[in-house]
Amino acid sequence: MTGLAFLIPVALLMGLTGLAAFFWSLRNGQFEDLDGAAARILIDDEELPVERKGERG
């Protein structure tokens, strides 16, 4: 019984912390451009030549 008296407030505190983090991310614009992030993975960047150690050209 004393275990529940400890675990229930801890669980409520963790839930409220997660809810506060979610509302913080909404307020700071983390969810504004979901389609742009999905399409950005498909865009090819210019590939730069990789210089390896010991090779000079």
PDB file of N, CA and C in Angstrom:
ATOM      1  N   MET A   1       0.818  -1.204   0.000  1.00  0.00           N
ATOM      2  CA  MET A   1       0.000   0.000   0.000  1.00  0.00           C
ATOM      3  C   MET A   1       0.861   1.267   0.000  1.00  0.00           C
ATOM      4  N   THR A   2       1.955   1.221   0.726  1.00  0.00           N
ATOM      5  CA  THR A   2       2.821   2.395   0.739  1.00  0.00           C
ATOM      6  C   THR A   2       3.521   2.570  -0.611  1.00  0.00           C
ATOM      7  N   GLY A   3       3.678   1.465  -1.334  1.00  0.00           N
ATOM      8  CA  GLY A   3       4.268   1.563  -2.667  1.00  0.00           C
ATOM      9  C   GLY A   3       3.373   2.357  -3.600  1.00  0.00           C
ATOM     10  N   LEU A   4       2.062   2.145  -3.525  1.00  0.00           N
ATOM     11  CA  LEU A   4       1.121   2.904  -4.348  1.00  0.00           C
ATOM     12  C   LEU A   4       1.111   4.374  -3.965  1.00  0.00           C
ATOM     13  N   ALA A   5       1.266   4.657  -2.687  1.00  0.00           N
ATOM     14  CA  ALA A   5       1.291   6.048  -2.231  1.00  0.00           C
ATOM     15  C   ALA A   5       2.495   6.783  -2.803  1.00  0.00           C
ATOM     16  N   PHE A   6       3.532   6.049  -3.151  1.00  0.00           N
ATOM     17  CA  PHE A   6       4.711   6.655  -3.768  1.00  0.00           C
ATOM     18  C   PHE A   6       4.592   6.670  -5.288  1.00  0.00           C
ATOM     19  N   LEU A   7       4.116   5.563  -5.875  1.00  0.00           N
ATOM     20  CA  LEU A   7       4.111   5.425  -7.327  1.00  0.00           C
ATOM     21  C   LEU A   7       3.057   6.292  -8.025  1.00  0.00           C
ATOM     22  N   ILE A   8       1.911   6.477  -7.421  1.00  0.00           N
ATOM     23  CA  ILE A   8       0.856   7.276  -8.069  1.00  0.00           C
ATOM     24  C   ILE A   8       1.275   8.738  -8.224  1.00  0.00           C
ATOM     25  N   PRO A   9       1.789   9.407  -7.197  1.00  0.00           N
ATOM     26  CA  PRO A   9       2.259  10.785  -7.422  1.00  0.00           C
ATOM     27  C   PRO A   9       3.418  10.875  -8.409  1.00  0.00           C
ATOM     28  N   VAL A  10       4.307   9.892  -8.408  1.00  0.00           N
ATOM     29  CA  VAL A  10       5.416   9.897  -9.357  1.00  0.00           C
ATOM     30  C   VAL A  10       4.875   9.774 -10.783  1.00  0.00           C
ATOM     31  N   ALA A  11       3.908   8.879 -10.992  1.00  0.00           N
ATOM     32  CA  ALA A  11       3.323   8.704 -12.317  1.00  0.00           C
ATOM     33  C   ALA A  11       2.594   9.965 -12.763  1.00  0.00           C
ATOM     34  N   LEU A  12       1.872  10.610 -11.868  1.00  0.00           N
ATOM     35  CA  LEU A  12       1.178  11.849 -12.204  1.00  0.00           C
ATOM     36  C   LEU A  12       2.178  12.958 -12.542  1.00  0.00           C
ATOM     37  N   LEU A  13       3.257  13.031 -11.801  1.00  0.00           N
ATOM     38  CA  LEU A  13       4.284  14.037 -12.070  1.00  0.00           C
ATOM     39  C   LEU A  13       4.932  13.802 -13.434  1.00  0.00           C
ATOM     40  N   MET A  14       5.207  12.551 -13.768  1.00  0.00           N
ATOM     41  CA  MET A  14       5.806  12.240 -15.071  1.00  0.00           C
ATOM     42  C   MET A  14       4.827  12.558 -16.204  1.00  0.00           C
ATOM     43  N   GLY A  15       3.548  12.271 -16.000  1.00  0.00           N
ATOM     44  CA  GLY A  15       2.554  12.593 -17.020  1.00  0.00           C
ATOM     45  C   GLY A  15       2.415  14.085 -17.231  1.00  0.00           C
ATOM     46  N   LEU A  16       2.412  14.849 -16.155  1.00  0.00           N
ATOM     47  CA  LEU A  16       2.316  16.300 -16.274  1.00  0.00           C
ATOM     48  C   LEU A  16       3.576  16.889 -16.915  1.00  0.00           C
ATOM     49  N   THR A  17       4.727  16.292 -16.645  1.00  0.00           N
ATOM     50  CA  THR A  17       5.967  16.749 -17.280  1.00  0.00           C
ATOM     51  C   THR A  17       5.917  16.510 -18.783  1.00  0.00           C
ATOM     52  N   GLY A  18       5.435  15.348 -19.196  1.00  0.00           N
ATOM     53  CA  GLY A  18       5.292  15.062 -20.618  1.00  0.00           C
ATOM     54  C   GLY A  18       4.297  15.976 -21.295  1.00  0.00           C
ATOM     55  N   LEU A  19       3.195  16.259 -20.632  1.00  0.00           N
ATOM     56  CA  LEU A  19       2.189  17.170 -21.176  1.00  0.00           C
ATOM     57  C   LEU A  19       2.747  18.588 -21.295  1.00  0.00           C
ATOM     58  N   ALA A  20       3.517  19.023 -20.306  1.00  0.00           N
ATOM     59  CA  ALA A  20       4.138  20.346 -20.366  1.00  0.00           C
ATOM     60  C   ALA A  20       5.150  20.422 -21.510  1.00  0.00           C
ATOM     61  N   ALA A  21       5.916  19.354 -21.728  1.00  0.00           N
ATOM     62  CA  ALA A  21       6.873  19.334 -22.837  1.00  0.00           C
ATOM     63  C   ALA A  21       6.151  19.381 -24.177  1.00  0.00           C
ATOM     64  N   PHE A  22       5.019  18.691 -24.282  1.00  0.00           N
ATOM     65  CA  PHE A  22       4.237  18.718 -25.517  1.00  0.00           C
ATOM     66  C   PHE A  22       3.711  20.126 -25.796  1.00  0.00           C
ATOM     67  N   PHE A  23       3.156  20.778 -24.804  1.00  0.00           N
ATOM     68  CA  PHE A  23       2.641  22.135 -25.010  1.00  0.00           C
ATOM     69  C   PHE A  23       3.770  23.125 -25.294  1.00  0.00           C
ATOM     70  N   TRP A  24       4.944  22.916 -24.698  1.00  0.00           N
ATOM     71  CA  TRP A  24       6.095  23.762 -24.992  1.00  0.00           C
ATOM     72  C   TRP A  24       6.494  23.619 -26.459  1.00  0.00           C
ATOM     73  N   SER A  25       6.498  22.380 -26.961  1.00  0.00           N
ATOM     74  CA  SER A  25       6.888  22.169 -28.356  1.00  0.00           C
ATOM     75  C   SER A  25       5.847  22.745 -29.306  1.00  0.00           C
ATOM     76  N   LEU A  26       4.583  22.707 -28.937  1.00  0.00           N
ATOM     77  CA  LEU A  26       3.559  23.346 -29.762  1.00  0.00           C
ATOM     78  C   LEU A  26       3.768  24.856 -29.819  1.00  0.00           C
ATOM     79  N   ARG A  27       4.054  25.450 -28.682  1.00  0.00           N
ATOM     80  CA  ARG A  27       4.213  26.899 -28.604  1.00  0.00           C
ATOM     81  C   ARG A  27       5.460  27.378 -29.352  1.00  0.00           C
ATOM     82  N   ASN A  28       6.495  26.531 -29.419  1.00  0.00           N
ATOM     83  CA  ASN A  28       7.741  26.922 -30.075  1.00  0.00           C
ATOM     84  C   ASN A  28       7.812  26.497 -31.533  1.00  0.00           C
ATOM     85  N   GLY A  29       6.716  26.015 -32.097  1.00  0.00           N
ATOM     86  CA  GLY A  29       6.655  25.749 -33.525  1.00  0.00           C
ATOM     87  C   GLY A  29       7.301  24.464 -33.992  1.00  0.00           C
ATOM     88  N   GLN A  30       7.404  23.469 -33.144  1.00  0.00           N
ATOM     89  CA  GLN A  30       8.027  22.214 -33.542  1.00  0.00           C
ATOM     90  C   GLN A  30       7.171  21.428 -34.534  1.00  0.00           C
ATOM     91  N   PHE A  31       5.870  21.685 -34.595  1.00  0.00           N
ATOM     92  CA  PHE A  31       4.970  20.916 -35.440  1.00  0.00           C
ATOM     93  C   PHE A  31       4.412  21.737 -36.600  1.00  0.00           C
ATOM     94  N   GLU A  32       5.069  22.821 -36.980  1.00  0.00           N
ATOM     95  CA  GLU A  32       4.521  23.691 -38.012  1.00  0.00           C
ATOM     96  C   GLU A  32       4.731  23.173 -39.424  1.00  0.00           C
ATOM     97  N   ASP A  33       5.867  22.567 -39.727  1.00  0.00           N
ATOM     98  CA  ASP A  33       6.175  22.176 -41.096  1.00  0.00           C
ATOM     99  C   ASP A  33       6.499  20.686 -41.170  1.00  0.00           C
ATOM    100  N   LEU A  34       5.498  19.853 -41.005  1.00  0.00           N
ATOM    101  CA  LEU A  34       5.725  18.417 -41.036  1.00  0.00           C
ATOM    102  C   LEU A  34       5.973  17.920 -42.456  1.00  0.00           C
ATOM    103  N   ASP A  35       5.316  18.514 -43.446  1.00  0.00           N
ATOM    104  CA  ASP A  35       5.495  18.079 -44.828  1.00  0.00           C
ATOM    105  C   ASP A  35       6.871  18.460 -45.352  1.00  0.00           C
ATOM    106  N   GLY A  36       7.385  19.587 -44.944  1.00  0.00           N
ATOM    107  CA  GLY A  36       8.715  20.003 -45.382  1.00  0.00           C
ATOM    108  C   GLY A  36       9.795  19.060 -44.882  1.00  0.00           C
ATOM    109  N   ALA A  37       9.673  18.612 -43.650  1.00  0.00           N
ATOM    110  CA  ALA A  37      10.651  17.676 -43.107  1.00  0.00           C
ATOM    111  C   ALA A  37      10.569  16.331 -43.808  1.00  0.00           C
ATOM    112  N   ALA A  38       9.369  15.923 -44.195  1.00  0.00           N
ATOM    113  CA  ALA A  38       9.215  14.655 -44.900  1.00  0.00           C
ATOM    114  C   ALA A  38       9.781  14.737 -46.308  1.00  0.00           C
ATOM    115  N   ALA A  39       9.649  15.863 -46.972  1.00  0.00           N
ATOM    116  CA  ALA A  39      10.146  16.004 -48.335  1.00  0.00           C
ATOM    117  C   ALA A  39      11.638  16.298 -48.367  1.00  0.00           C
ATOM    118  N   ARG A  40      12.176  16.863 -47.300  1.00  0.00           N
ATOM    119  CA  ARG A  40      13.589  17.239 -47.263  1.00  0.00           C
ATOM    120  C   ARG A  40      14.502  16.020 -47.378  1.00  0.00           C
ATOM    121  N   ILE A  41      14.032  14.873 -46.920  1.00  0.00           N
ATOM    122  CA  ILE A  41      14.865  13.671 -46.985  1.00  0.00           C
ATOM    123  C   ILE A  41      15.046  13.215 -48.424  1.00  0.00           C
ATOM    124  N   LEU A  42      14.152  13.604 -49.327  1.00  0.00           N
ATOM    125  CA  LEU A  42      14.220  13.170 -50.717  1.00  0.00           C
ATOM    126  C   LEU A  42      15.061  14.088 -51.593  1.00  0.00           C
ATOM    127  N   ILE A  43      15.416  15.250 -51.100  1.00  0.00           N
ATOM    128  CA  ILE A  43      16.188  16.223 -51.888  1.00  0.00           C
ATOM    129  C   ILE A  43      17.664  15.839 -51.838  1.00  0.00           C
ATOM    130  N   ASP A  44      18.265  15.715 -53.031  1.00  0.00           N
ATOM    131  CA  ASP A  44      19.692  15.396 -53.089  1.00  0.00           C
ATOM    132  C   ASP A  44      20.516  16.653 -52.868  1.00  0.00           C
ATOM    133  N   ASP A  45      21.465  16.561 -51.975  1.00  0.00           N
ATOM    134  CA  ASP A  45      22.407  17.651 -51.770  1.00  0.00           C
ATOM    135  C   ASP A  45      23.550  17.479 -52.763  1.00  0.00           C
ATOM    136  N   GLU A  46      24.265  18.557 -52.989  1.00  0.00           N
ATOM    137  CA  GLU A  46      25.451  18.449 -53.825  1.00  0.00           C
ATOM    138  C   GLU A  46      26.483  17.626 -53.079  1.00  0.00           C
ATOM    139  N   GLU A  47      26.975  16.617 -53.758  1.00  0.00           N
ATOM    140  CA  GLU A  47      27.963  15.773 -53.112  1.00  0.00           C
ATOM    141  C   GLU A  47      29.353  16.369 -53.303  1.00  0.00           C
ATOM    142  N   LEU A  48      30.029  16.590 -52.204  1.00  0.00           N
ATOM    143  CA  LEU A  48      31.382  17.119 -52.239  1.00  0.00           C
ATOM    144  C   LEU A  48      32.358  15.952 -52.193  1.00  0.00           C
ATOM    145  N   PRO A  49      33.468  16.052 -52.907  1.00  0.00           N
ATOM    146  CA  PRO A  49      34.435  14.951 -52.859  1.00  0.00           C
ATOM    147  C   PRO A  49      35.023  14.817 -51.458  1.00  0.00           C
ATOM    148  N   VAL A  50      35.183  13.592 -51.033  1.00  0.00           N
ATOM    149  CA  VAL A  50      35.714  13.324 -49.703  1.00  0.00           C
ATOM    150  C   VAL A  50      37.217  13.179 -49.811  1.00  0.00           C
ATOM    151  N   GLU A  51      37.940  13.965 -49.026  1.00  0.00           N
ATOM    152  CA  GLU A  51      39.397  13.885 -49.023  1.00  0.00           C
ATOM    153  C   GLU A  51      39.816  12.911 -47.937  1.00  0.00           C
ATOM    154  N   ARG A  52      40.557  11.907 -48.331  1.00  0.00           N
ATOM    155  CA  ARG A  52      41.005  10.906 -47.373  1.00  0.00           C
ATOM    156  C   ARG A  52      42.395  11.255 -46.876  1.00  0.00           C
ATOM    157  N   LYS A  53      42.712  10.782 -45.700  1.00  0.00           N
ATOM    158  CA  LYS A  53      44.036  11.048 -45.144  1.00  0.00           C
ATOM    159  C   LYS A  53      45.099  10.372 -45.990  1.00  0.00           C
ATOM    160  N   GLY A  54      46.160  11.072 -46.245  1.00  0.00           N
ATOM    161  CA  GLY A  54      47.275  10.520 -46.999  1.00  0.00           C
ATOM    162  C   GLY A  54      47.145  10.714 -48.492  1.00  0.00           C
ATOM    163  N   GLU A  55      45.969  11.087 -48.975  1.00  0.00           N
ATOM    164  CA  GLU A  55      45.786  11.298 -50.413  1.00  0.00           C
ATOM    165  C   GLU A  55      45.749  12.789 -50.697  1.00  0.00           C
ATOM    166  N   ARG A  56      46.539  13.193 -51.634  1.00  0.00           N
ATOM    167  CA  ARG A  56      46.507  14.588 -52.051  1.00  0.00           C
ATOM    168  C   ARG A  56      46.436  14.592 -53.563  1.00  0.00           C
ATOM    169  N   GLY A  57      45.596  15.450 -54.079  1.00  0.00           N
ATOM    170  CA  GLY A  57      45.458  15.403 -55.519  1.00  0.00           C
ATOM    171  C   GLY A  57      45.538  16.656 -56.184  1.00  0.00           C
TER     172      GLY A  57
END
